[in-house]
Amino acid sequence: MPGQKTSQMLIIDKLYKGQMPGKEELLKLLTSHGSEDEEYLFKLARKVRERTYGKAVYIRGLVEFTNYCRNNCYYCGIRRSNSNICRYRLSDKEIYNCCDEGYGLGLRTFVLQGGEDAYFTRERLCTIIENIKKKHPDCAVTLSVGERDYKDYLAWYESGADRYLLRHETAMEWHYNKLHPAEMSLSHRKECLFMLKEIGYQTGAGFMAGSPYQTPECIVEDLYFLHGLKPHMAGIGPFISQKDTPFASQNNGTLKQTLFLLGIVRLMLPDVLLPATTALGTIAPDGRKKGLLAGANVLMPNLSPVYARDKYNLYDNKASAGEESAQCINLIKKCIESAGYIMDLGCGDCIVK
Ligand code: 5AD
């Protein structure tokens, strides 16, 4: 009914006006909302994203260059204790070939993502970054290689890396400790994020929707953390169980919850680069399109060599074909256009208005 706003819509209005609702209000919005509230949120989220980015959807080519990892996160399929996975690491040449192929397809951002693999020393990654930037000076290089020293982050930035993705995973201490072994800490993760921002990277944080033990209060903390950090990018996708992890039998996050969070984050951080993630495309065939319609404005198709794709299994049934594959750029374009948007192959920096 026109003029008849629900109390949830009034909270959504606050976000739209750039005000941060109180924690109780966010809790209420997260725990009780109807489909009209969702539609209302998504409509405003689209309006806000269009104000900054118009109809553009940016494409990033994802190069998953190593699945070796020193960490043992309970949710992740490439955790070090998983002996059921076939480990690989791409050679420098293979990494360059991926970028060259992506460049040929029209992509202008390469995301080098991997487990925390000590083989890739500061110097090795510097060389790789320098060579990619030398060959493709018109491209952005994004790193996503986890927690490292300040000196590593600085050296890579000076070698030409532009952006860094490091999801905080959860902003609630007790929850962080449910998802990670004791050798990892939320405070160190946050420290890394602050270092990256200070160095000058366009920085991305984020968390999983529906991760085990997550409560609505955890999500409120995640939203407050993102609001405080003001990242350039935010990665939010559903948790999906992986059969060889301690969380094998945990429930997956849902499409519905993920979309609602994308909408909220879009209103809270109007200029943020927000991907409709591979995980979202994995839990529902039309997940990515729905993500775009909830406020997302980035897609990150896979550029890794085909032999590596089924080995980078963070979670079960991870999508890597069709719209997830950079080689299928036409399918990606179709998906974007079916949502009423336009594929933009530019390097797509964060616009801060
Ligand atoms: N389900 C969904 N996302 C996952 N990630 C790791 N494991 C899973 C999983 N089982 C996400 C983490 C990490 C990113 C690279 O992938 O949030 O930061």
CSV table of C-alpha atoms and ligand atoms in Angstrom, one decimal, residues 75-77 113 144 167 169 189 207-208 238-242 279 314-315, ligand 1:
chain,number,residue,atom,x,y,z
A,75,TYR,CA,35.1,-24.2,6.7
A,76,CYS,CA,37.6,-24.2,3.8
A,77,GLY,CA,38.3,-27.1,1.5
A,113,GLN,CA,44.0,-15.5,-5.4
A,144,SER,CA,44.1,-12.2,-2.4
A,167,ARG,CA,37.6,-11.1,4.0
A,169,GLU,CA,35.2,-13.6,7.8
A,189,ARG,CA,43.2,-10.2,10.5
A,207,PHE,CA,32.2,-12.5,5.3
A,208,MET,CA,30.1,-15.5,4.6
A,238,PRO,CA,26.9,-18.0,1.2
A,239,PHE,CA,28.8,-20.6,3.2
A,240,ILE,CA,28.8,-23.9,1.4
A,241,SER,CA,29.9,-27.0,3.2
A,242,GLN,CA,32.9,-29.0,1.9
A,279,ALA,CA,29.3,-19.2,-4.2
A,314,LEU,CA,36.9,-24.2,-1.2
A,315,TYR,CA,33.5,-25.8,-1.0
B,1,5AD,N1,31.9,-21.7,1.6
B,1,5AD,C1,31.9,-20.4,1.1
B,1,5AD,N2,32.9,-19.6,1.1
B,1,5AD,C2,34.1,-20.1,1.5
B,1,5AD,N3,35.3,-19.5,1.6
B,1,5AD,C3,36.2,-20.4,2.1
B,1,5AD,N4,35.5,-21.5,2.3
B,1,5AD,C4,34.2,-21.4,2.0
B,1,5AD,C5,33.1,-22.2,2.0
B,1,5AD,N5,33.1,-23.4,2.5
B,1,5AD,C6,35.5,-18.1,1.3
B,1,5AD,C7,36.2,-17.4,2.5
B,1,5AD,C8,37.4,-16.9,1.9
B,1,5AD,C9,37.2,-16.8,0.4
B,1,5AD,C10,38.3,-16.9,-0.5
B,1,5AD,O1,36.4,-17.9,0.2
B,1,5AD,O2,35.3,-16.3,2.9
B,1,5AD,O3,37.8,-15.6,2.4
